[in-house]
Short mmCIF file of C-alpha atoms and ligand atoms in Angstrom, two decimals:
data_model
loop_
_atom_site.label_atom_id
_atom_site.label_comp_id
_atom_site.label_asym_id
_atom_site.label_seq_id
_atom_site.Cartn_x
_atom_site.Cartn_y
_atom_site.Cartn_z
CA MET A 12 208.38 87.40 199.36
CA LYS A 13 211.21 86.21 197.25
CA LEU A 14 214.18 88.32 195.87
CA PHE A 15 217.21 87.28 194.06
CA ASN A 16 220.43 87.83 196.02
CA THR A 17 223.53 88.41 193.84
CA LEU A 18 225.61 87.02 196.75
CA THR A 19 224.14 83.74 196.90
CA ARG A 20 222.89 83.83 193.16
CA ARG A 21 219.53 82.48 194.08
CA LYS A 22 216.07 83.78 194.76
CA GLU A 23 215.74 83.91 198.57
CA GLU A 24 212.86 84.29 201.15
CA PHE A 25 213.15 87.86 202.74
CA ILE A 26 213.70 87.68 206.36
CA PRO A 27 214.08 91.17 207.85
CA LEU A 28 216.68 91.93 210.55
CA GLU A 29 213.91 93.66 212.33
CA GLU A 30 210.38 92.60 212.18
CA GLY A 31 208.36 95.00 210.13
CA LYS A 32 211.40 96.91 209.17
CA VAL A 33 213.61 97.36 206.06
CA LYS A 34 217.00 99.07 206.21
CA MET A 35 217.71 99.67 202.40
CA TYR A 36 220.74 101.52 200.64
CA VAL A 37 220.82 102.46 196.90
CA CYS A 38 223.95 103.95 195.60
CA GLY A 39 223.16 107.10 194.08
CA PRO A 40 224.29 109.04 191.01
CA THR A 41 227.65 111.18 190.64
CA VAL A 42 226.20 114.79 190.05
CA TYR A 43 227.88 116.52 187.18
CA ASN A 44 225.37 116.52 184.60
CA LEU A 45 221.60 115.65 184.05
CA ILE A 46 221.03 112.13 184.82
CA HIS A 47 220.21 109.81 181.67
CA ILE A 48 217.69 107.15 181.58
CA GLY A 49 220.10 104.40 182.38
CA ASN A 50 220.52 105.99 185.96
CA ALA A 51 216.87 106.34 185.87
CA ARG A 52 216.44 102.54 185.82
CA PRO A 53 217.82 101.89 189.57
CA MET A 54 215.63 104.98 190.88
CA ILE A 55 212.48 103.68 189.42
CA ILE A 56 213.17 99.85 190.12
CA PHE A 57 214.22 100.42 193.97
CA ASP A 58 211.55 102.95 194.31
CA THR A 59 208.96 100.52 193.30
CA VAL A 60 210.72 97.66 195.76
CA ARG A 61 210.37 100.41 198.52
CA ARG A 62 206.63 100.89 197.58
CA TYR A 63 205.88 97.31 197.50
CA PHE A 64 207.35 96.87 201.20
CA GLU A 65 205.46 99.81 202.34
CA TYR A 66 202.34 98.14 200.66
CA LYS A 67 202.75 95.17 202.64
CA GLY A 68 203.12 97.04 205.84
CA TYR A 69 206.81 97.44 206.44
CA GLU A 70 208.43 100.50 207.61
CA VAL A 71 211.27 101.29 205.07
CA ASN A 72 214.23 103.16 205.71
CA TYR A 73 215.64 104.26 202.44
CA VAL A 74 218.76 105.72 201.76
CA SER A 75 220.33 106.98 198.78
CA ASN A 76 223.60 108.93 198.39
CA PHE A 77 224.79 111.78 195.96
CA THR A 78 228.42 111.49 194.97
CA ASP A 79 229.39 115.13 195.25
CA VAL A 80 233.28 114.75 195.03
CA ASP A 81 234.53 113.14 192.19
CA ASP A 82 237.17 113.60 189.28
CA LYS A 83 234.25 114.33 186.93
CA ILE A 84 232.83 116.88 188.95
CA ILE A 85 236.23 118.61 189.33
CA LYS A 86 236.83 118.27 185.66
CA LYS A 87 233.29 120.30 184.99
CA ALA A 88 233.98 122.76 187.62
CA ILE A 89 237.38 123.77 186.06
CA GLU A 90 235.79 123.85 182.42
CA GLU A 91 233.20 126.27 183.76
CA GLY A 92 235.40 128.25 185.94
CA VAL A 93 233.21 127.46 189.08
CA SER A 94 233.60 125.33 192.32
CA ALA A 95 232.87 121.89 192.47
CA GLN A 96 230.31 122.60 195.02
CA GLU A 97 228.48 124.71 192.58
CA ILE A 98 228.23 121.89 190.21
CA SER A 99 227.14 119.40 192.60
CA THR A 100 224.52 121.62 193.99
CA ARG A 101 223.26 122.53 190.73
CA TYR A 102 222.69 118.87 189.31
CA ILE A 103 221.29 117.61 192.62
CA GLU A 104 218.50 120.09 192.54
CA GLU A 105 218.07 118.99 188.63
CA CYS A 106 218.15 115.28 189.74
CA LYS A 107 215.46 116.06 192.14
CA LYS A 108 213.13 117.40 189.79
CA ASP A 109 213.52 114.63 187.43
CA MET A 110 212.94 112.14 190.43
CA ALA A 111 209.86 113.87 191.11
CA GLY A 112 208.77 113.79 187.49
CA MET A 113 209.19 109.92 187.45
CA ASN A 114 207.28 109.81 190.73
CA VAL A 115 210.34 108.63 192.59
CA LYS A 116 209.85 109.51 196.44
CA PRO A 117 212.49 111.22 198.09
CA ALA A 118 214.57 109.02 200.16
CA THR A 119 214.25 108.96 203.88
CA THR A 120 217.88 110.34 203.64
CA HIS A 121 219.95 111.58 200.85
CA PRO A 122 223.30 112.10 202.24
CA LEU A 123 226.00 114.00 200.67
CA ALA A 124 229.56 112.37 200.63
CA THR A 125 231.07 115.87 201.13
CA GLN A 126 229.17 116.29 204.64
CA GLU A 127 230.50 112.96 205.94
CA ILE A 128 234.21 113.25 205.67
CA ASP A 129 234.63 112.83 209.67
CA GLY A 130 233.07 109.34 209.53
CA MET A 131 235.14 108.51 206.40
CA ILE A 132 238.18 109.57 208.34
CA ASP A 133 237.22 107.51 211.35
CA MET A 134 236.52 104.52 209.38
CA ILE A 135 239.80 104.55 207.60
CA GLN A 136 241.68 104.87 210.98
CA THR A 137 239.82 101.86 212.29
CA LEU A 138 241.13 99.93 209.18
CA ILE A 139 244.49 101.03 209.50
CA ASP A 140 244.22 100.29 213.24
CA LYS A 141 242.98 96.56 212.44
CA GLY A 142 245.61 96.02 209.96
CA TYR A 143 243.45 96.27 207.14
CA ALA A 144 244.74 99.46 205.53
CA TYR A 145 248.13 101.06 205.24
CA VAL A 146 249.72 104.54 204.51
CA VAL A 147 252.37 105.01 201.96
CA GLU A 148 254.98 107.67 201.64
CA ASP A 149 252.74 110.64 199.71
CA GLY A 150 250.15 110.19 202.30
CA THR A 151 247.85 107.80 200.08
CA VAL A 152 245.72 105.37 202.22
CA TYR A 153 245.18 101.72 200.64
CA PHE A 154 242.96 99.03 201.63
CA ARG A 155 244.84 95.43 202.09
CA VAL A 156 242.61 93.23 200.12
CA LYS A 157 244.44 90.02 200.73
CA ASN A 158 243.75 90.36 204.83
CA PHE A 159 240.07 90.11 203.93
CA LYS A 160 239.72 86.39 203.03
CA GLU A 161 236.18 86.70 201.58
CA TYR A 162 237.13 89.28 198.99
CA GLY A 163 235.34 88.17 195.75
CA LYS A 164 232.27 86.85 197.55
CA LEU A 165 229.71 89.14 195.81
CA SER A 166 231.22 89.06 192.44
CA HIS A 167 232.24 85.35 192.60
CA LYS A 168 235.73 85.95 191.65
CA ASN A 169 238.53 83.80 193.07
CA LEU A 170 241.23 86.04 194.69
CA ASP A 171 244.18 84.38 192.90
CA ASP A 172 242.62 84.98 189.38
CA LEU A 173 241.97 88.51 190.35
CA GLN A 174 245.51 89.06 191.55
CA SER A 175 246.80 87.88 188.33
CA GLY A 176 244.56 90.00 186.47
CA PHE A 177 245.36 93.01 188.31
CA ARG A 178 249.23 92.46 188.00
CA ALA A 179 248.75 92.57 184.33
CA LEU A 180 246.75 95.71 184.51
CA GLN A 181 249.11 97.43 187.31
CA VAL A 182 249.30 101.17 186.29
CA SER A 183 252.56 103.04 186.72
CA GLY A 184 252.45 105.56 189.58
CA GLU A 185 250.45 103.02 191.85
CA ASP A 186 253.80 101.04 192.43
CA GLN A 187 253.47 102.19 196.25
CA LYS A 188 250.84 99.85 196.65
CA GLU A 189 251.87 96.27 198.54
CA ASP A 190 249.35 94.61 196.11
CA PRO A 191 247.69 95.49 192.77
CA MET A 192 244.62 94.55 194.00
CA ASP A 193 244.76 97.02 196.81
CA PHE A 194 242.54 100.13 196.47
CA VAL A 195 242.32 103.61 197.44
CA LEU A 196 240.55 104.87 200.71
CA TRP A 197 242.21 108.31 200.70
CA LYS A 198 244.23 110.21 198.28
CA PRO A 199 246.46 113.19 198.41
CA LYS A 200 245.06 116.73 197.21
CA LYS A 201 246.14 118.01 193.60
CA GLU A 202 246.46 121.61 192.61
CA GLY A 203 242.97 123.32 192.63
CA GLU A 204 240.90 120.43 193.89
CA PRO A 205 238.93 120.20 196.95
CA TYR A 206 240.55 118.98 199.90
CA TRP A 207 240.10 117.82 203.61
CA THR A 208 242.71 117.83 206.18
CA SER A 209 243.21 114.26 207.40
CA PRO A 210 245.81 112.27 209.66
CA TRP A 211 247.62 111.03 206.41
CA CYS A 212 247.64 114.02 204.02
CA ASP A 213 245.33 116.72 203.02
CA GLY A 214 243.39 115.20 200.19
CA ARG A 215 240.12 113.56 199.60
CA PRO A 216 238.27 110.15 199.90
CA GLY A 217 238.22 107.28 197.57
CA TRP A 218 234.80 106.50 195.90
CA HIS A 219 234.09 103.35 197.92
CA ILE A 220 234.57 104.38 201.50
CA GLU A 221 231.66 107.06 201.12
CA CYS A 222 228.86 104.37 200.78
CA SER A 223 230.12 102.06 203.69
CA VAL A 224 229.97 105.15 205.87
CA MET A 225 226.78 106.71 204.96
CA SER A 226 225.16 103.22 205.02
CA LYS A 227 226.59 102.78 208.65
CA LYS A 228 225.69 106.33 209.85
CA TYR A 229 221.83 106.22 208.63
CA LEU A 230 221.19 102.63 208.75
CA GLY A 231 223.48 100.86 211.16
CA GLU A 232 226.43 98.33 210.75
CA GLU A 233 224.05 95.63 209.47
CA ILE A 234 221.28 96.28 206.68
CA ASP A 235 218.73 94.20 204.97
CA ILE A 236 219.31 95.09 201.32
CA HIS A 237 221.84 97.12 199.33
CA ALA A 238 221.26 97.87 195.60
CA GLY A 239 222.42 99.42 192.48
CA GLY A 240 222.81 98.87 188.55
CA GLU A 241 224.89 95.57 187.92
CA ASP A 242 228.01 97.67 186.88
CA LEU A 243 228.62 98.42 190.63
CA ILE A 244 229.00 94.69 191.82
CA PHE A 245 232.68 94.96 191.06
CA PRO A 246 234.75 96.65 192.14
CA HIS A 247 232.49 99.24 194.14
CA HIS A 248 230.02 96.76 195.99
CA GLU A 249 232.92 94.30 196.42
CA ASN A 250 235.08 96.96 198.09
CA GLU A 251 232.37 98.20 200.20
CA ILE A 252 231.65 94.59 201.79
CA ALA A 253 235.50 94.51 202.40
CA GLN A 254 235.51 97.89 204.11
CA SER A 255 232.47 97.59 206.23
CA GLU A 256 232.87 94.17 207.18
CA CYS A 257 236.45 94.47 208.14
CA CYS A 258 235.54 97.47 210.32
CA ASN A 259 232.55 96.35 211.84
CA GLY A 260 233.17 92.80 212.22
CA LYS A 261 229.62 91.99 210.93
CA ILE A 262 227.76 91.08 207.73
CA PHE A 263 227.29 94.38 205.92
CA ALA A 264 224.11 93.70 203.82
CA ARG A 265 221.89 90.25 203.80
CA TYR A 266 220.64 90.56 200.38
CA TRP A 267 222.31 92.61 197.22
CA MET A 268 220.06 93.57 194.57
CA HIS A 269 221.19 94.75 191.06
CA ASN A 270 219.38 95.90 188.19
CA ALA A 271 220.38 95.17 184.59
CA PHE A 272 221.55 97.78 182.17
CA LEU A 273 219.31 99.87 180.03
CA ASN A 274 220.82 99.75 176.61
CA ILE A 275 220.61 101.65 173.43
CA ASP A 276 221.30 99.57 170.15
CA ASN A 277 222.10 96.80 172.38
CA ARG A 278 224.97 98.83 174.18
CA LYS A 279 224.86 100.26 177.70
CA MET A 280 223.70 103.61 177.88
CA SER A 281 226.56 105.70 179.56
CA LYS A 282 227.73 109.17 179.70
CA SER A 283 231.28 108.07 178.56
CA LEU A 284 230.02 106.54 175.40
CA GLY A 285 228.10 109.45 174.72
CA ASN A 286 224.85 107.39 173.58
CA PHE A 287 222.74 108.63 176.32
CA ARG A 288 219.32 110.49 176.60
CA THR A 289 218.84 112.24 179.54
CA VAL A 290 215.47 112.10 181.69
CA ARG A 291 215.19 115.82 180.87
CA GLU A 292 215.02 115.40 176.99
CA ILE A 293 212.51 112.50 177.47
CA SER A 294 210.22 114.87 179.48
CA GLU A 295 210.10 117.11 176.64
CA GLN A 296 208.26 114.51 174.50
CA TYR A 297 206.66 112.35 177.24
CA ASP A 298 205.01 112.49 180.53
CA LEU A 299 207.76 110.71 182.67
CA GLN A 300 204.89 108.44 183.93
CA VAL A 301 205.49 106.75 180.38
CA LEU A 302 209.22 106.31 181.22
CA ARG A 303 208.31 104.64 184.46
CA PHE A 304 206.00 102.39 182.75
CA PHE A 305 208.66 101.43 180.00
CA MET A 306 210.90 100.49 182.92
CA LEU A 307 208.40 98.26 184.64
CA ASN A 308 207.04 96.56 181.86
CA ALA A 309 210.60 94.72 181.84
CA HIS A 310 212.17 92.57 184.53
CA TYR A 311 214.57 94.50 186.37
CA ARG A 312 217.17 91.63 185.92
CA SER A 313 216.89 91.75 182.18
CA PRO A 314 218.55 94.04 179.93
CA LEU A 315 216.36 96.46 178.27
CA ASN A 316 216.86 98.10 175.10
CA PHE A 317 215.43 101.59 174.73
CA SER A 318 213.47 102.46 171.63
CA ALA A 319 210.93 104.81 170.28
CA GLU A 320 208.40 102.21 169.55
CA LEU A 321 208.42 100.80 172.92
CA MET A 322 208.11 104.27 174.50
CA GLU A 323 205.20 104.74 172.05
CA SER A 324 203.60 101.36 173.20
CA SER A 325 204.31 102.24 176.67
CA LYS A 326 202.40 105.42 176.28
CA ASN A 327 199.30 103.78 174.67
CA ALA A 328 199.21 100.98 177.23
CA LEU A 329 199.38 103.72 180.13
CA GLU A 330 196.76 105.66 178.44
CA ARG A 331 194.40 102.67 178.61
CA ILE A 332 194.86 102.42 182.27
CA VAL A 333 194.02 106.14 182.81
CA GLU A 334 191.22 105.93 180.66
CA ALA A 335 189.84 103.01 182.41
CA ALA A 336 190.31 105.01 185.75
CA SER A 337 188.45 107.91 184.44
CA ARG A 338 185.46 105.67 183.24
CA LEU A 339 185.14 104.28 186.31
CA LYS A 340 185.39 107.73 188.27
CA ASP A 341 182.56 109.32 185.84
CA ARG A 342 180.41 106.05 186.27
CA LYS A 343 180.86 106.38 190.18
CA GLU A 344 179.57 109.85 190.07
CA ALA A 345 176.81 109.65 187.56
CA ALA A 346 175.47 106.33 189.00
CA ALA A 347 171.72 106.20 189.75
CA VAL A 348 172.30 103.34 192.20
CA LYS A 349 174.46 103.50 195.22
CA GLU A 350 174.85 100.10 196.62
CA ALA A 351 176.03 97.07 194.75
CA ASP A 352 173.39 94.13 194.32
CA GLU A 353 174.51 90.37 194.76
CA LYS A 354 175.76 90.24 191.15
CA GLU A 355 177.88 93.07 191.68
CA LYS A 356 179.19 92.02 195.11
CA GLY A 357 180.23 88.90 193.39
CA LEU A 358 182.21 90.76 190.75
CA LEU A 359 184.16 92.81 193.38
CA ASN A 360 184.85 89.45 195.04
CA GLU A 361 186.38 88.19 191.61
CA ALA A 362 188.19 91.43 191.04
CA GLN A 363 190.17 90.49 194.27
CA GLY A 364 191.90 87.91 192.31
CA TYR A 365 193.81 90.17 190.41
CA VAL A 366 195.21 91.69 193.54
CA THR A 367 196.41 88.20 194.37
CA LYS A 368 197.91 87.87 190.94
CA PHE A 369 199.56 91.15 191.37
CA GLU A 370 200.91 90.40 194.62
CA GLU A 371 202.35 86.83 193.47
CA ALA A 372 203.89 88.46 190.85
CA MET A 373 205.73 91.24 192.92
CA GLU A 374 206.54 88.54 195.61
CA ASP A 375 208.33 86.76 192.99
CA ASP A 376 211.47 88.77 192.72
CA PHE A 377 209.56 91.82 191.86
CA ASN A 378 208.29 90.88 188.44
CA THR A 379 206.89 94.11 187.64
CA ALA A 380 206.02 93.11 184.04
CA ASP A 381 203.39 90.20 185.38
CA ALA A 382 202.13 92.49 187.84
CA LEU A 383 201.28 95.01 185.01
CA ALA A 384 199.65 92.16 183.15
CA ALA A 385 197.47 91.66 186.23
CA VAL A 386 196.42 95.36 186.27
CA PHE A 387 195.48 95.05 182.50
CA GLU A 388 193.52 91.88 183.32
CA LEU A 389 191.74 94.17 185.89
CA VAL A 390 191.35 97.03 183.31
CA LYS A 391 189.74 94.44 181.07
CA PHE A 392 187.42 93.15 183.69
CA ALA A 393 186.35 96.78 184.39
CA ASN A 394 185.57 97.58 181.09
CA THR A 395 183.58 94.76 180.60
CA ASN A 396 181.68 94.68 183.80
CA VAL A 397 180.83 98.30 184.39
CA SER A 398 178.12 99.97 182.45
CA GLU A 399 175.73 103.08 182.70
CA THR A 400 173.50 100.90 185.06
CA SER A 401 176.35 99.80 187.30
CA SER A 402 176.14 101.03 190.88
CA ALA A 403 178.24 103.62 192.56
CA GLU A 404 179.82 101.09 194.92
CA LEU A 405 181.09 98.90 192.10
CA ALA A 406 182.63 101.43 190.24
CA ALA A 407 184.29 103.04 193.13
CA GLY A 408 185.30 99.48 194.42
CA LEU A 409 187.12 98.68 191.14
CA LEU A 410 188.50 102.09 190.83
CA GLU A 411 190.18 101.88 194.36
CA ILE A 412 191.78 98.55 193.56
CA LEU A 413 193.22 99.83 190.15
CA THR A 414 194.46 103.10 191.79
CA ARG A 415 196.04 101.10 194.72
CA LEU A 416 197.75 98.75 192.55
CA CYS A 417 199.06 101.34 190.24
CA ASP A 418 200.14 103.40 193.42
CA VAL A 419 202.39 100.35 194.22
CA LEU A 420 204.29 100.94 190.91
CA GLY A 421 204.35 104.54 191.32
CA LEU A 422 202.00 104.98 188.37
CA THR A 423 199.29 107.79 188.87
CA VAL A 424 195.93 107.09 187.24
CA GLU A 425 194.74 110.47 187.63
CA LYS A 426 194.10 112.28 184.22
CA LYS A 427 196.62 115.05 184.30
CA GLU A 428 194.72 118.44 183.77
CA ASP A 429 196.25 119.87 180.70
CA ILE A 430 196.80 123.62 181.34
CA LEU A 431 196.43 126.02 178.39
CA ASP A 432 199.09 128.76 177.65
CA LYS A 433 196.68 131.43 178.19
CA GLU A 434 195.95 130.17 181.68
CA ILE A 435 199.75 130.04 182.45
CA GLU A 436 200.16 133.71 181.23
CA ASP A 437 197.15 134.79 183.42
CA LEU A 438 198.57 133.23 186.37
CA ILE A 439 201.94 134.57 185.80
CA GLU A 440 200.40 138.16 185.34
CA GLU A 441 198.74 137.69 188.67
CA ARG A 442 202.05 136.78 190.28
CA GLN A 443 203.69 139.83 188.79
CA ALA A 444 200.80 141.98 190.36
CA ALA A 445 201.28 140.22 193.99
CA ARG A 446 204.90 140.83 193.85
CA LYS A 447 204.46 144.68 193.08
CA ALA A 448 201.95 144.60 195.93
CA LYS A 449 204.79 143.01 198.13
CA ASP A 450 202.32 139.87 198.49
CA PHE A 451 204.99 137.40 198.23
CA LYS A 452 202.87 134.64 199.89
CA ARG A 453 200.41 134.85 196.98
CA ALA A 454 203.41 134.97 194.38
CA ASP A 455 205.06 131.93 195.72
CA GLU A 456 201.77 130.03 195.94
CA ILE A 457 201.34 130.80 192.13
CA ARG A 458 204.61 129.39 191.54
CA ASP A 459 204.09 126.39 193.36
CA GLU A 460 200.91 125.85 191.79
CA LEU A 461 202.36 126.14 188.30
CA LEU A 462 205.33 123.89 189.13
CA ALA A 463 202.69 121.34 190.41
CA LYS A 464 201.00 121.41 186.84
CA GLY A 465 204.84 120.92 185.27
CA ILE A 466 205.36 124.69 184.57
CA ILE A 467 208.54 125.80 185.43
CA LEU A 468 209.11 129.78 185.97
CA LYS A 469 212.20 131.56 185.20
CA ASP A 470 212.80 135.15 186.10
CA THR A 471 214.94 136.69 183.53
CA ARG A 472 215.98 140.44 182.81
CA GLU A 473 213.59 140.51 180.07
CA GLY A 474 210.70 139.18 182.43
CA VAL A 475 209.11 135.94 183.29
CA LYS A 476 209.70 133.16 180.77
CA TRP A 477 208.19 129.55 181.21
CA LYS A 478 208.32 126.27 180.07
CA ARG A 479 206.70 122.94 180.32
CA ALA A 480 208.96 120.36 182.34
P1 LIG B 20 226.67 106.61 188.13
O1 LIG B 20 226.51 107.88 188.31
O2 LIG B 20 227.38 106.20 186.77
O3 LIG B 20 227.31 106.32 189.42
O4 LIG B 20 225.41 105.80 188.04
C1 LIG B 20 224.30 105.84 189.27
C2 LIG B 20 223.47 104.36 189.18
O5 LIG B 20 223.05 104.23 187.67
C3 LIG B 20 224.27 103.33 189.38
O6 LIG B 20 223.66 102.37 190.25
C4 LIG B 20 224.73 102.45 188.01
O7 LIG B 20 224.88 101.17 188.11
C5 LIG B 20 223.31 103.04 187.31
N1 LIG B 20 223.50 102.82 185.80
C6 LIG B 20 224.30 103.83 185.16
N2 LIG B 20 224.24 103.57 183.73
C7 LIG B 20 223.19 102.47 183.68
C8 LIG B 20 222.71 101.96 182.45
N3 LIG B 20 222.91 102.24 181.22
N4 LIG B 20 221.65 100.90 183.07
C9 LIG B 20 221.05 100.70 184.19
N5 LIG B 20 221.78 101.24 185.17
C10 LIG B 20 222.84 102.22 184.90
ZN1 LIG B 21 227.82 103.05 196.82
#
């Protein structure tokens, strides 16, 4: 299997540290708002990478953090007059709902920065002890970049160029730094902000240290793959490498994977530019499988421009797959003949060719667009070769292949049952009756059953309200 490594700028054969296992860390979102579809791109892409490794029989330890302490979270908390924790807890919940809608599997571990402060203090102390970090008068701790000779190796930046660039950018108030390139590991608290006690001052960690620490704790000092959006290459990932490699004395991650941007009108979609669409908004118009299809129909290292037309064509294309699967299922159930004859056995054999094509595409740096093309060839093959006279074995065999390949991409081929408003109202009524009778088990069952069908219930003073997710 080959993947493009940002570190070497080459496609490389994937060789795991430990046979049959993949240790993978994906930088997660800062939780102060609903996630936008730009944030969804790395979630969908690296979930697909994970699924492919699992399909190939690897055991994947997949870690993805939530950054739950940050200036933006604090700002939002102040605006709403609530605690920072209330904001982050709320948006983690919402993010998990969006992930479920996009069929992104929960990570093996989703660590929270605020739960890992002790580990961060330990790592910072080690860096100070080894001469890679220093404390200034107000208690801020900085990383001493010039002591790490390999700084710049991921972003392919030259230390001298960086140094002059940073000098030109030097911000007032940071003059306690030894060098403009140095970055913050720990900073003193400000009035009204959450803080933790440390040997240097009451304060909070810098952003970069959290990923170095969480990766080490949940995956070990050396990992196979570290991933995220390409905006993280510099400085975030460069700084993570500096911290981890100086602390542990080992290569941090062997392969670095980065997705290109999701754009809108050819500009990066971002919260700060205000040109974003939330995953939630998209879910009001489309099944989130459509969004997943839209993302996978492009190569992850190519910029992708969001447009209504592309979403519509993704919807139609996905429907073709779902229709084909539904037809195969009907044929399988209605078939008069059970077993495949010689000709059909030949067809089933031929269909394996599409599996090979699919795998070849995925093994070439996860070319999901070509993998989808192989799925469509299979759809066409099934539509042409399966008819009323086909055996159950042929229909079932093709359906199994189609379902399996789509599952690797995280696409569900099952037709979603449309639940009618009347059925929802009836279930809600039954739930109310169950509650009255103190049968909370049944009441919860009904809520979960509705949630599985994409119906969200909200208990309000005026009674139960519901909406489609
Ligand atoms: P943030 O919450 O900004 O730290 O972003 C979380 C993840 O989303 C990171 O991996 C970012 O690189 C990624 N990301 C943010 N915006 C975009 C975008 N427009 N296109 C692709 N990835 C993005
Ligand atoms: Zn990170």
